[in-house]
CSV table of C-alpha atoms and ligand atoms in Angstrom, one decimal:
chain,number,residue,atom,x,y,z
A,177,UNK,CA,0.2,0.0,0.2
A,178,UNK,CA,1.1,3.5,-0.5
A,179,UNK,CA,1.1,5.9,2.4
A,180,UNK,CA,2.4,9.0,0.7
A,181,UNK,CA,0.0,11.5,0.2
A,182,UNK,CA,-1.6,10.5,3.3
A,183,UNK,CA,-2.0,12.6,6.6
A,184,UNK,CA,-1.2,11.2,9.8
A,185,UNK,CA,-5.1,11.1,10.7
A,186,UNK,CA,-5.6,8.8,7.3
A,187,UNK,CA,-2.8,6.5,8.4
A,188,UNK,CA,-4.2,5.9,11.8
A,189,UNK,CA,-7.4,5.5,10.4
A,190,UNK,CA,-6.4,2.8,7.8
A,191,UNK,CA,-4.4,1.1,10.6
A,192,UNK,CA,-7.4,1.2,13.2
A,193,UNK,CA,-9.8,0.0,10.4
A,194,UNK,CA,-7.5,-3.2,9.7
A,195,UNK,CA,-6.9,-1.9,6.1
A,196,UNK,CA,-3.2,-2.1,7.0
A,197,UNK,CA,-0.9,-2.9,9.8
A,198,UNK,CA,1.4,-0.7,11.6
A,199,UNK,CA,4.3,-3.2,11.0
A,200,UNK,CA,3.4,-2.1,6.9
A,201,UNK,CA,3.4,1.4,7.5
A,202,UNK,CA,6.7,1.6,9.3
A,203,UNK,CA,8.4,-1.0,6.6
A,204,UNK,CA,6.9,1.7,4.1
A,205,UNK,CA,8.7,4.5,5.7
A,206,UNK,CA,11.9,2.8,6.5
A,207,UNK,CA,12.1,1.9,2.8
A,208,UNK,CA,11.5,5.4,1.5
A,209,UNK,CA,14.1,6.6,4.0
A,210,UNK,CA,16.5,4.0,2.5
A,211,UNK,CA,15.6,5.2,-1.1
A,212,UNK,CA,15.6,9.3,-0.5
A,213,UNK,CA,17.5,10.2,2.4
A,214,UNK,CA,20.7,10.0,0.7
A,215,UNK,CA,19.2,13.2,-1.4
A,216,UNK,CA,18.2,15.3,1.5
A,217,UNK,CA,20.1,13.7,4.4
A,218,UNK,CA,18.0,14.3,7.1
A,219,UNK,CA,18.0,11.1,9.5
A,220,UNK,CA,21.5,11.1,12.0
A,221,UNK,CA,20.3,7.8,13.0
A,222,UNK,CA,17.6,5.3,11.6
A,223,UNK,CA,15.5,3.1,14.2
A,224,UNK,CA,14.8,-0.1,12.7
A,225,UNK,CA,13.3,-1.2,15.7
A,226,UNK,CA,9.6,-1.7,15.6
A,227,UNK,CA,8.6,-2.9,18.6
A,228,UNK,CA,4.9,-4.2,18.9
A,229,UNK,CA,1.3,-3.3,18.0
A,230,UNK,CA,-1.9,-2.4,19.2
A,231,UNK,CA,-4.1,-0.7,16.9
A,232,UNK,CA,-6.7,0.3,19.9
A,233,UNK,CA,-4.2,2.8,21.0
A,234,UNK,CA,-4.3,6.5,20.2
A,235,UNK,CA,-1.2,6.6,17.5
A,236,UNK,CA,-1.5,2.9,16.6
A,237,UNK,CA,2.0,2.7,16.3
A,238,UNK,CA,2.2,5.5,13.7
A,239,UNK,CA,6.0,5.9,12.8
A,240,UNK,CA,7.0,9.9,14.1
A,241,UNK,CA,10.7,11.3,13.1
A,242,UNK,CA,12.2,12.6,16.5
A,243,UNK,CA,14.7,15.8,16.5
A,244,UNK,CA,17.9,14.6,17.5
A,245,UNK,CA,17.5,17.0,20.8
A,246,UNK,CA,14.8,14.8,22.7
A,247,UNK,CA,16.1,12.1,24.8
A,248,UNK,CA,14.9,8.4,23.6
A,249,UNK,CA,16.0,5.6,26.0
A,250,UNK,CA,18.7,3.6,24.5
A,251,UNK,CA,18.4,5.5,21.3
A,252,UNK,CA,21.6,7.6,20.2
A,253,UNK,CA,21.1,11.5,20.6
A,254,UNK,CA,23.5,13.8,19.6
A,255,UNK,CA,22.0,17.3,19.4
A,256,UNK,CA,23.8,17.2,16.0
A,257,UNK,CA,27.1,17.8,18.2
A,258,UNK,CA,30.7,16.6,18.6
A,259,UNK,CA,29.8,17.3,22.1
A,260,UNK,CA,27.2,14.6,22.4
A,261,UNK,CA,28.4,12.5,19.6
A,262,UNK,CA,28.6,9.1,21.5
A,263,UNK,CA,25.5,9.7,24.0
A,264,UNK,CA,22.9,7.2,24.5
A,265,UNK,CA,20.8,8.4,27.0
A,266,UNK,CA,19.2,6.0,29.6
A,267,UNK,CA,15.9,7.9,30.0
A,268,UNK,CA,12.8,9.3,27.9
A,269,UNK,CA,12.3,13.0,27.6
A,270,UNK,CA,8.8,13.4,28.8
A,271,UNK,CA,7.1,14.0,25.2
A,272,UNK,CA,8.7,11.1,24.3
A,273,UNK,CA,7.0,9.1,27.3
A,274,UNK,CA,3.6,10.8,26.5
A,275,UNK,CA,4.1,9.5,22.9
A,276,UNK,CA,5.4,6.3,23.5
A,277,UNK,CA,2.3,6.1,25.9
A,278,UNK,CA,0.0,6.4,23.0
A,279,UNK,CA,2.0,3.9,20.9
A,280,UNK,CA,4.0,6.3,19.1
A,281,UNK,CA,6.8,4.2,16.8
A,282,UNK,CA,9.8,6.3,16.5
A,283,UNK,CA,11.4,6.1,13.1
A,284,UNK,CA,14.8,7.8,14.0
A,285,UNK,CA,16.3,11.0,15.1
A,286,UNK,CA,16.6,13.7,12.5
A,287,UNK,CA,19.5,16.5,11.8
A,288,UNK,CA,19.3,19.8,13.3
A,289,UNK,CA,21.5,22.7,14.0
A,290,UNK,CA,24.0,22.1,16.8
A,291,UNK,CA,22.1,22.4,20.0
A,292,UNK,CA,19.2,24.2,18.3
A,293,UNK,CA,21.1,27.3,17.5
A,294,UNK,CA,21.6,29.0,14.3
A,295,UNK,CA,19.0,28.7,11.8
A,296,UNK,CA,19.8,26.9,8.6
A,297,UNK,CA,20.7,23.5,9.8
A,298,UNK,CA,24.4,24.0,8.4
A,299,UNK,CA,25.7,24.2,11.7
A,300,UNK,CA,25.2,20.4,12.4
A,301,UNK,CA,28.5,18.7,13.0
A,302,UNK,CA,26.7,15.5,11.7
A,303,UNK,CA,25.7,16.3,8.0
A,304,UNK,CA,24.0,19.0,5.7
A,305,UNK,CA,20.3,18.4,5.1
A,306,UNK,CA,18.9,19.6,2.0
A,307,UNK,CA,15.3,21.3,1.0
A,308,UNK,CA,13.4,18.8,-0.9
A,309,UNK,CA,11.7,21.8,-2.7
A,310,UNK,CA,15.2,22.6,-4.4
A,311,UNK,CA,18.2,20.3,-3.0
A,312,UNK,CA,20.9,23.3,-3.9
A,313,UNK,CA,18.8,25.3,-1.1
A,314,UNK,CA,18.8,25.0,2.9
A,315,UNK,CA,16.0,23.7,4.8
A,316,UNK,CA,16.3,26.4,7.2
A,317,UNK,CA,16.6,25.4,10.9
A,318,UNK,CA,17.1,24.3,13.8
A,319,UNK,CA,14.3,21.8,13.3
A,320,UNK,CA,15.7,21.2,9.2
A,321,UNK,CA,15.7,17.7,9.6
A,322,UNK,CA,12.1,17.6,10.9
A,323,UNK,CA,10.8,19.9,8.1
A,324,UNK,CA,12.8,18.4,5.1
A,325,UNK,CA,12.1,14.4,6.0
A,326,UNK,CA,8.1,15.5,6.6
A,327,UNK,CA,8.2,17.1,3.1
A,328,UNK,CA,9.8,14.7,1.5
A,329,UNK,CA,7.2,11.6,3.2
A,330,UNK,CA,10.1,10.2,5.1
A,331,UNK,CA,7.8,10.7,7.8
A,332,UNK,CA,4.3,11.4,8.2
A,333,UNK,CA,5.1,13.7,11.0
A,334,UNK,CA,8.3,14.7,13.1
A,335,UNK,CA,8.9,16.5,16.4
A,336,UNK,CA,11.0,19.6,16.8
A,337,UNK,CA,11.8,22.7,18.9
A,338,UNK,CA,11.4,26.2,18.7
A,339,UNK,CA,12.9,28.7,20.7
A,340,UNK,CA,12.8,31.4,18.6
A,341,UNK,CA,11.6,30.0,15.3
A,342,UNK,CA,13.1,26.7,14.9
A,343,UNK,CA,9.7,24.9,13.9
A,344,UNK,CA,7.6,27.8,12.0
A,345,UNK,CA,10.3,28.6,10.1
A,346,UNK,CA,11.8,25.3,8.6
A,347,UNK,CA,8.3,24.0,7.9
A,348,UNK,CA,7.4,27.4,5.9
A,349,UNK,CA,10.2,26.9,3.6
A,350,UNK,CA,9.8,23.0,3.7
A,351,UNK,CA,6.3,23.4,3.1
A,352,UNK,CA,4.5,21.9,5.9
A,353,UNK,CA,2.8,22.8,9.0
A,354,UNK,CA,4.8,24.1,11.9
A,355,UNK,CA,2.9,24.4,15.6
A,356,UNK,CA,4.4,25.7,18.6
A,357,UNK,CA,1.8,26.0,21.5
A,358,UNK,CA,1.8,28.7,24.3
A,359,UNK,CA,4.9,28.0,26.7
A,360,UNK,CA,2.9,26.9,29.4
A,361,UNK,CA,1.8,23.7,27.7
A,362,UNK,CA,5.2,22.6,27.7
A,363,UNK,CA,7.5,19.8,29.1
A,364,UNK,CA,11.0,20.6,28.2
A,365,UNK,CA,12.2,17.7,30.5
A,366,UNK,CA,14.9,16.0,28.9
A,367,UNK,CA,14.7,17.8,25.7
A,368,UNK,CA,18.1,19.5,25.8
A,369,UNK,CA,18.3,22.8,26.9
A,370,UNK,CA,18.5,25.7,24.7
A,371,UNK,CA,16.9,28.9,26.4
A,372,UNK,CA,14.5,27.8,29.4
A,373,UNK,CA,12.6,30.5,29.4
A,374,UNK,CA,11.7,30.0,25.6
A,375,UNK,CA,12.2,26.3,24.3
A,376,UNK,CA,9.1,25.0,22.9
A,377,UNK,CA,9.1,21.1,22.1
A,378,UNK,CA,6.4,20.6,19.0
A,379,UNK,CA,5.8,19.3,15.9
A,380,UNK,CA,5.7,19.6,11.8
A,381,UNK,CA,3.1,17.7,10.3
A,382,UNK,CA,1.1,17.4,6.9
A,383,UNK,CA,-1.9,18.8,7.9
A,384,UNK,CA,-3.1,21.1,10.8
A,385,UNK,CA,-5.2,18.5,12.1
A,386,UNK,CA,-2.6,16.2,12.4
A,387,UNK,CA,-0.6,18.8,14.8
A,388,UNK,CA,-3.8,18.8,16.9
A,389,UNK,CA,-3.9,14.9,17.5
A,390,UNK,CA,0.0,15.2,18.6
A,391,UNK,CA,-0.8,18.2,20.4
A,392,UNK,CA,-3.4,16.6,22.5
A,393,UNK,CA,-1.2,13.6,23.2
A,394,UNK,CA,1.8,16.0,24.0
A,395,UNK,CA,0.4,18.5,26.2
A,396,UNK,CA,-0.5,18.4,29.7
A,397,UNK,CA,1.0,18.8,33.7
A,398,UNK,CA,4.6,17.3,34.0
A,399,UNK,CA,5.5,17.1,37.7
A,400,UNK,CA,9.3,17.6,36.3
A,401,UNK,CA,8.4,20.6,34.7
A,402,UNK,CA,7.7,23.7,36.6
A,403,UNK,CA,6.2,26.0,34.4
A,404,UNK,CA,3.8,23.2,32.8
A,405,UNK,CA,0.2,24.3,33.7
A,406,UNK,CA,-2.2,21.7,35.5
A,407,UNK,CA,-4.5,19.8,33.4
A,408,UNK,CA,-4.6,18.8,29.9
A,409,UNK,CA,-6.0,20.9,26.7
A,410,UNK,CA,-8.7,18.9,24.4
A,411,UNK,CA,-9.6,20.5,21.6
A,412,UNK,CA,-13.4,20.6,20.7
A,413,UNK,CA,-14.2,18.4,17.5
A,414,UNK,CA,-16.6,21.0,16.5
A,415,UNK,CA,-13.9,23.1,15.0
A,416,UNK,CA,-13.1,20.6,12.3
A,417,UNK,CA,-16.2,21.2,10.7
A,418,UNK,CA,-15.7,25.0,10.6
A,419,UNK,CA,-15.9,26.4,6.9
A,420,UNK,CA,-15.3,30.2,6.9
A,421,UNK,CA,-13.9,32.7,9.5
A,422,UNK,CA,-17.4,34.5,9.8
A,423,UNK,CA,-17.0,36.8,13.2
A,424,UNK,CA,-12.9,36.2,13.3
A,425,UNK,CA,-11.2,39.6,13.7
A,426,UNK,CA,-7.7,38.9,12.1
A,427,UNK,CA,-4.9,41.8,12.8
A,428,UNK,CA,-2.1,42.3,10.3
A,429,UNK,CA,0.5,44.3,12.1
A,430,UNK,CA,2.0,46.8,10.3
A,431,UNK,CA,5.7,46.7,11.6
A,432,UNK,CA,6.0,43.5,10.1
A,433,UNK,CA,5.8,44.7,6.6
A,434,UNK,CA,8.5,47.3,6.6
A,435,UNK,CA,12.1,47.1,5.3
A,436,UNK,CA,13.4,43.8,5.3
A,437,UNK,CA,10.7,41.6,3.5
A,438,UNK,CA,11.3,40.3,0.3
A,439,UNK,CA,8.7,41.8,-2.3
A,440,UNK,CA,7.9,38.2,-3.5
A,441,UNK,CA,7.2,37.1,0.0
A,442,UNK,CA,5.2,40.5,0.3
A,443,UNK,CA,2.8,39.7,-2.2
A,444,UNK,CA,2.4,36.0,-1.1
A,445,UNK,CA,1.1,37.4,2.2
A,446,UNK,CA,-1.3,39.9,0.7
A,447,UNK,CA,-2.9,37.2,-1.3
A,448,UNK,CA,-3.2,35.3,1.9
A,449,UNK,CA,-4.7,38.4,3.5
A,450,UNK,CA,-7.3,38.5,0.6
A,451,UNK,CA,-8.0,34.9,1.0
A,452,UNK,CA,-9.1,35.3,4.4
A,453,UNK,CA,-11.2,38.3,3.8
A,454,UNK,CA,-12.9,36.0,1.1
A,455,UNK,CA,-13.4,33.5,3.9
A,456,UNK,CA,-15.4,36.4,5.8
A,457,UNK,CA,-12.8,37.1,8.4
A,458,UNK,CA,-13.1,40.8,9.3
A,459,UNK,CA,-9.1,41.7,8.7
A,460,UNK,CA,-7.7,44.8,9.9
A,461,UNK,CA,-4.1,46.5,10.4
A,462,UNK,CA,-2.8,46.6,13.9
A,463,UNK,CA,0.2,47.7,15.2
A,464,UNK,CA,2.9,46.2,17.6
A,465,UNK,CA,5.2,49.4,18.3
A,466,UNK,CA,7.7,47.2,20.2
A,467,UNK,CA,8.7,44.8,17.3
A,468,UNK,CA,11.6,47.0,16.9
A,469,UNK,CA,13.1,45.6,20.0
A,470,UNK,CA,12.4,42.3,19.6
A,471,UNK,CA,15.7,40.7,17.9
A,472,UNK,CA,18.3,42.8,20.3
A,473,UNK,CA,15.8,41.5,23.3
A,474,UNK,CA,15.5,37.7,22.2
A,475,UNK,CA,19.4,37.7,21.3
A,476,UNK,CA,20.5,38.9,24.6
A,477,UNK,CA,18.0,36.6,27.0
A,478,UNK,CA,18.2,33.7,24.7
A,479,UNK,CA,22.1,33.2,24.4
A,480,UNK,CA,22.6,34.4,27.9
A,481,UNK,CA,20.3,31.4,28.9
A,482,UNK,CA,22.2,29.1,26.3
A,483,UNK,CA,25.4,29.7,27.8
A,484,UNK,CA,24.3,28.6,31.1
A,485,UNK,CA,22.7,25.9,29.9
A,486,UNK,CA,26.0,24.5,27.7
A,487,UNK,CA,27.9,25.1,31.0
A,488,UNK,CA,26.9,21.3,31.8
A,489,UNK,CA,29.2,20.3,28.9
A,490,UNK,CA,32.7,20.1,29.8
A,491,UNK,CA,33.8,16.5,29.8
A,492,UNK,CA,33.2,15.5,33.3
A,493,UNK,CA,29.6,15.8,34.0
A,494,UNK,CA,28.3,15.6,30.2
A,495,UNK,CA,29.9,15.5,27.0
A,496,UNK,CA,33.2,14.9,24.6
A,497,UNK,CA,36.1,14.0,26.7
A,498,UNK,CA,39.3,15.3,24.7
A,499,UNK,CA,42.3,13.1,24.5
A,500,UNK,CA,44.7,15.8,24.6
A,501,UNK,CA,47.4,15.8,27.7
A,502,UNK,CA,46.6,18.9,30.3
A,503,UNK,CA,48.4,20.1,33.4
A,504,UNK,CA,45.5,21.6,35.3
A,505,UNK,CA,41.6,21.0,35.4
A,506,UNK,CA,41.2,24.1,33.4
A,507,UNK,CA,42.9,23.2,30.4
A,508,UNK,CA,41.1,19.7,30.5
A,509,UNK,CA,37.9,21.5,30.5
A,510,UNK,CA,39.0,24.0,27.7
A,511,UNK,CA,40.3,21.0,25.6
A,512,UNK,CA,37.0,19.0,25.5
A,513,UNK,CA,34.9,22.2,25.1
A,514,UNK,CA,36.9,23.5,22.3
A,515,UNK,CA,36.8,20.4,20.7
A,516,UNK,CA,33.2,19.4,21.2
A,517,UNK,CA,31.5,22.9,20.4
A,518,UNK,CA,31.1,24.6,16.8
A,519,UNK,CA,32.1,28.2,16.3
A,520,UNK,CA,28.6,29.6,17.0
A,521,UNK,CA,28.1,27.7,20.2
A,522,UNK,CA,31.7,29.7,21.2
A,523,UNK,CA,30.4,32.8,20.0
A,524,UNK,CA,27.3,32.5,22.0
A,525,UNK,CA,29.1,31.1,25.2
A,526,UNK,CA,31.8,34.0,25.1
A,527,UNK,CA,29.7,37.1,24.5
A,528,UNK,CA,26.8,36.0,26.4
A,529,UNK,CA,28.6,34.8,29.5
A,530,UNK,CA,29.7,38.5,29.7
A,531,UNK,CA,25.8,39.9,29.8
A,532,UNK,CA,25.2,37.8,32.7
A,533,UNK,CA,28.9,38.8,34.5
A,534,UNK,CA,28.9,40.9,37.5
A,535,UNK,CA,28.2,44.6,36.5
A,536,UNK,CA,26.6,44.0,33.2
A,537,UNK,CA,23.7,41.9,34.3
A,538,UNK,CA,21.6,44.9,35.1
A,539,UNK,CA,22.6,46.9,32.0
A,540,UNK,CA,21.9,43.7,29.5
A,541,UNK,CA,19.6,40.9,30.6
A,542,UNK,CA,17.9,42.6,33.4
A,543,UNK,CA,16.8,45.6,30.7
A,544,UNK,CA,16.1,42.7,28.2
A,545,UNK,CA,13.7,41.3,30.6
A,546,UNK,CA,11.7,44.4,31.2
A,547,UNK,CA,11.8,45.3,27.2
A,548,UNK,CA,10.0,41.5,27.0
A,549,UNK,CA,7.7,42.7,29.4
A,550,UNK,CA,6.7,45.6,27.0
A,551,UNK,CA,6.5,43.2,24.0
A,552,UNK,CA,4.3,41.3,26.0
A,553,UNK,CA,2.1,44.0,26.8
A,554,UNK,CA,1.9,44.9,23.2
A,555,UNK,CA,0.4,41.5,22.3
A,556,UNK,CA,-2.0,41.6,24.8
A,557,UNK,CA,-3.1,45.0,23.6
A,558,UNK,CA,-3.3,43.7,20.2
A,559,UNK,CA,-5.4,40.6,21.4
A,560,UNK,CA,-8.3,42.8,23.2
A,561,UNK,CA,-9.0,44.0,19.6
A,562,UNK,CA,-8.5,40.8,17.3
A,563,UNK,CA,-8.6,37.0,17.5
A,564,UNK,CA,-5.8,36.3,15.9
A,565,UNK,CA,-2.6,37.8,14.1
A,566,UNK,CA,-1.4,36.9,10.8
A,567,UNK,CA,2.3,37.6,9.4
A,568,UNK,CA,5.3,36.6,7.1
A,569,UNK,CA,7.2,33.7,8.8
A,570,UNK,CA,10.2,34.4,6.9
A,571,UNK,CA,11.3,37.5,5.1
A,572,UNK,CA,12.6,35.6,2.1
A,573,UNK,CA,12.3,32.1,0.7
A,574,UNK,CA,14.9,29.2,1.6
A,575,UNK,CA,18.6,30.6,0.9
A,576,UNK,CA,21.1,28.5,-1.1
A,577,UNK,CA,23.5,26.6,0.5
A,578,UNK,CA,26.2,28.2,2.6
A,579,UNK,CA,25.0,31.6,0.9
A,580,UNK,CA,24.8,33.5,4.2
A,581,UNK,CA,27.0,31.0,6.6
A,582,UNK,CA,29.5,33.9,7.6
A,583,UNK,CA,26.9,36.4,8.0
A,584,UNK,CA,25.4,35.8,11.5
A,585,UNK,CA,23.9,39.1,11.7
A,586,UNK,CA,21.7,38.6,8.5
A,587,UNK,CA,21.1,35.0,10.1
A,588,UNK,CA,19.8,37.0,13.4
A,589,UNK,CA,17.7,39.4,11.6
A,590,UNK,CA,15.9,36.7,9.5
A,591,UNK,CA,14.3,35.9,12.7
A,592,UNK,CA,12.5,39.0,13.1
A,593,UNK,CA,8.9,37.7,12.3
A,594,UNK,CA,8.8,34.7,14.9
A,595,UNK,CA,10.6,35.8,17.8
A,596,UNK,CA,8.0,38.5,19.3
A,597,UNK,CA,5.8,35.6,19.8
A,598,UNK,CA,8.6,33.5,21.3
A,599,UNK,CA,9.2,36.1,24.0
A,600,UNK,CA,5.6,36.6,24.8
A,601,UNK,CA,4.9,32.7,25.0
A,602,UNK,CA,2.3,32.8,22.5
A,603,UNK,CA,1.1,29.7,20.6
A,604,UNK,CA,1.8,30.1,16.8
A,605,UNK,CA,1.5,27.9,13.6
A,606,UNK,CA,2.7,28.5,10.0
A,607,UNK,CA,0.4,26.9,7.4
A,608,UNK,CA,0.6,27.2,3.5
A,609,UNK,CA,-0.2,30.3,1.7
A,610,UNK,CA,1.3,30.1,-1.6
A,611,UNK,CA,4.5,29.4,-3.8
A,612,UNK,CA,7.0,31.6,-5.1
A,613,UNK,CA,8.6,31.1,-8.6
A,614,UNK,CA,12.4,29.8,-8.2
A,615,UNK,CA,14.8,30.9,-10.6
A,616,UNK,CA,16.1,27.3,-10.7
A,617,UNK,CA,14.7,25.8,-13.9
A,618,UNK,CA,14.5,22.3,-12.7
A,619,UNK,CA,12.1,23.3,-9.6
A,620,UNK,CA,9.1,25.5,-10.5
A,621,UNK,CA,7.9,26.6,-7.0
A,622,UNK,CA,9.0,27.6,-3.2
A,623,UNK,CA,6.7,27.1,-0.5
A,624,UNK,CA,6.1,30.7,1.2
A,625,UNK,CA,3.9,30.2,4.4
A,626,UNK,CA,1.8,32.5,6.6
A,627,UNK,CA,2.5,32.8,10.4
A,628,UNK,CA,-0.9,32.8,12.3
A,629,UNK,CA,-1.0,33.8,16.2
A,630,UNK,CA,-3.4,33.5,18.8
A,631,UNK,CA,-3.1,34.8,22.7
A,632,UNK,CA,-2.2,33.0,25.4
A,633,UNK,CA,-3.6,29.5,25.7
A,634,UNK,CA,-6.1,30.1,22.8
A,635,UNK,CA,-4.7,26.8,20.8
A,636,UNK,CA,-8.0,25.9,19.6
A,637,UNK,CA,-9.0,29.1,18.0
A,638,UNK,CA,-5.5,29.0,16.4
A,639,UNK,CA,-6.4,25.5,15.2
A,640,UNK,CA,-9.7,26.4,13.7
A,641,UNK,CA,-8.5,29.3,11.7
A,642,UNK,CA,-5.5,27.7,10.5
A,643,UNK,CA,-7.6,24.6,9.4
A,644,UNK,CA,-10.4,26.5,7.7
A,645,UNK,CA,-7.5,28.6,5.8
A,646,UNK,CA,-5.7,25.2,4.8
A,647,UNK,CA,-8.8,23.4,3.5
A,648,UNK,CA,-9.7,26.5,1.4
A,649,UNK,CA,-6.4,26.9,-0.1
A,650,UNK,CA,-5.7,22.8,-0.6
A,651,UNK,CA,-1.8,23.5,-0.7
A,652,UNK,CA,-0.8,20.8,1.6
A,653,UNK,CA,-1.5,18.5,-1.2
A,654,UNK,CA,1.1,20.0,-3.4
A,655,UNK,CA,4.4,18.3,-3.2
A,656,UNK,CA,7.7,18.4,-4.1
A,657,UNK,CA,9.1,16.8,-7.1
A,658,UNK,CA,11.5,14.2,-6.9
A,659,UNK,CA,10.3,11.9,-4.1
A,660,UNK,CA,7.5,10.2,-5.9
A,661,UNK,CA,7.4,6.5,-5.6
B,191,LIG,N1,17.5,31.2,14.6
B,191,LIG,C1,17.3,31.4,16.4
B,191,LIG,C2,18.6,31.1,17.0
B,191,LIG,O1,19.8,31.1,16.3
B,191,LIG,C3,16.2,30.6,16.7
B,191,LIG,C4,16.5,29.2,17.0
B,191,LIG,C5,15.3,28.3,17.7
B,191,LIG,O2,14.6,28.7,17.7
B,191,LIG,N2,15.9,27.1,18.2
B,191,LIG,O3,19.0,31.5,18.2
């Protein structure tokens, strides 16, 4: 049976109605990985170990790819870093535990930027991943392996993490749905920490409904995660029959359409706005005046927290141990950390340890957290007027490989549309908007997706708007060429 072109939901239904078996589905995706992963290089580790079968379970042993940042018991978990290249965790992350309890079958570990920093998957110490829509292009990152493998149907869904953009952005240029909930729905337990006040483990799927299926399994209180809310959020199934956006007020922030947005992307977003109006949404311009401070704020808060989180990788508590001879314990640490981390990790550790140091903490980190509060207040005000906000996800289509590798500032600036929502802990999703023409003769299209945001804890409304829009466009059925059976 051919499972390509089927959503996760459809695959689960086929297993449950005995039209197929979960083993057949698992083997099908393994065969596709063998056939096509040479081209896109998304998997760091392929898990050939299919375990048992129980088709009454929620996920019915549906196979899912896992970003190499989530600890899975006895499965190598490297964060795509030399620092952890031999690490095999003896424990599961809570999200893995929740998915395993619903009977997820892990297809393996997929590539990412080292420790989830950077934005293109080019910082991976393991391999380079290519975008299925143009294999001379990046899949963005850091969840680039997750986005590329779902786009090329090498998994029906994948787990990723989003700290500033790392699910929404790669999903958008690889043409899949990228979802992150409110920060408070998370358990980050044993997902390797990048920036603890921002990290959101979540999903990349073919459809909005698939995101909601996984959301229901993954969200809920974790006693090991003291920022996770009590209880579990269940989505009302009525939303899936909504056909239009009547009564929905959608805000378009004018600050997101200023300098820096490519014209091609601007045109696509304008088409998406028109589509929303056709679906009877009331679309109005809003203002988020603190947007201009978001990148500066994020690039103080995030690397400062990152430098603290990465301090545990010293070759003693965790991580790579250098073979070099040493006289003092300090030189042993320096040797192991210098060999284990790539340039960007070193850059962030050095610069941002400084912003936390005595005398500078108040001037930088504390100030940034105060500005962060103002950014949150901007959104609170906006959500008193509108139900949702739409915006671009990325200022451009996917870059060519190595195009911007030497330009970290350009890289940081491209996070402009996703970072404000991360700082404000909001739920967000990137969904199909249209396709831009590529200048490459052999490929015709490059995906351009929109981001939809709702207020904190309003995931149900987010899914409803995204689903209505997705069904009206039908773009999720368009696939990259070259991965047919
Ligand atoms: N590009 C951002 C960074 O480098 C976001 C990464 C992320 O969301 N993990 O920090």
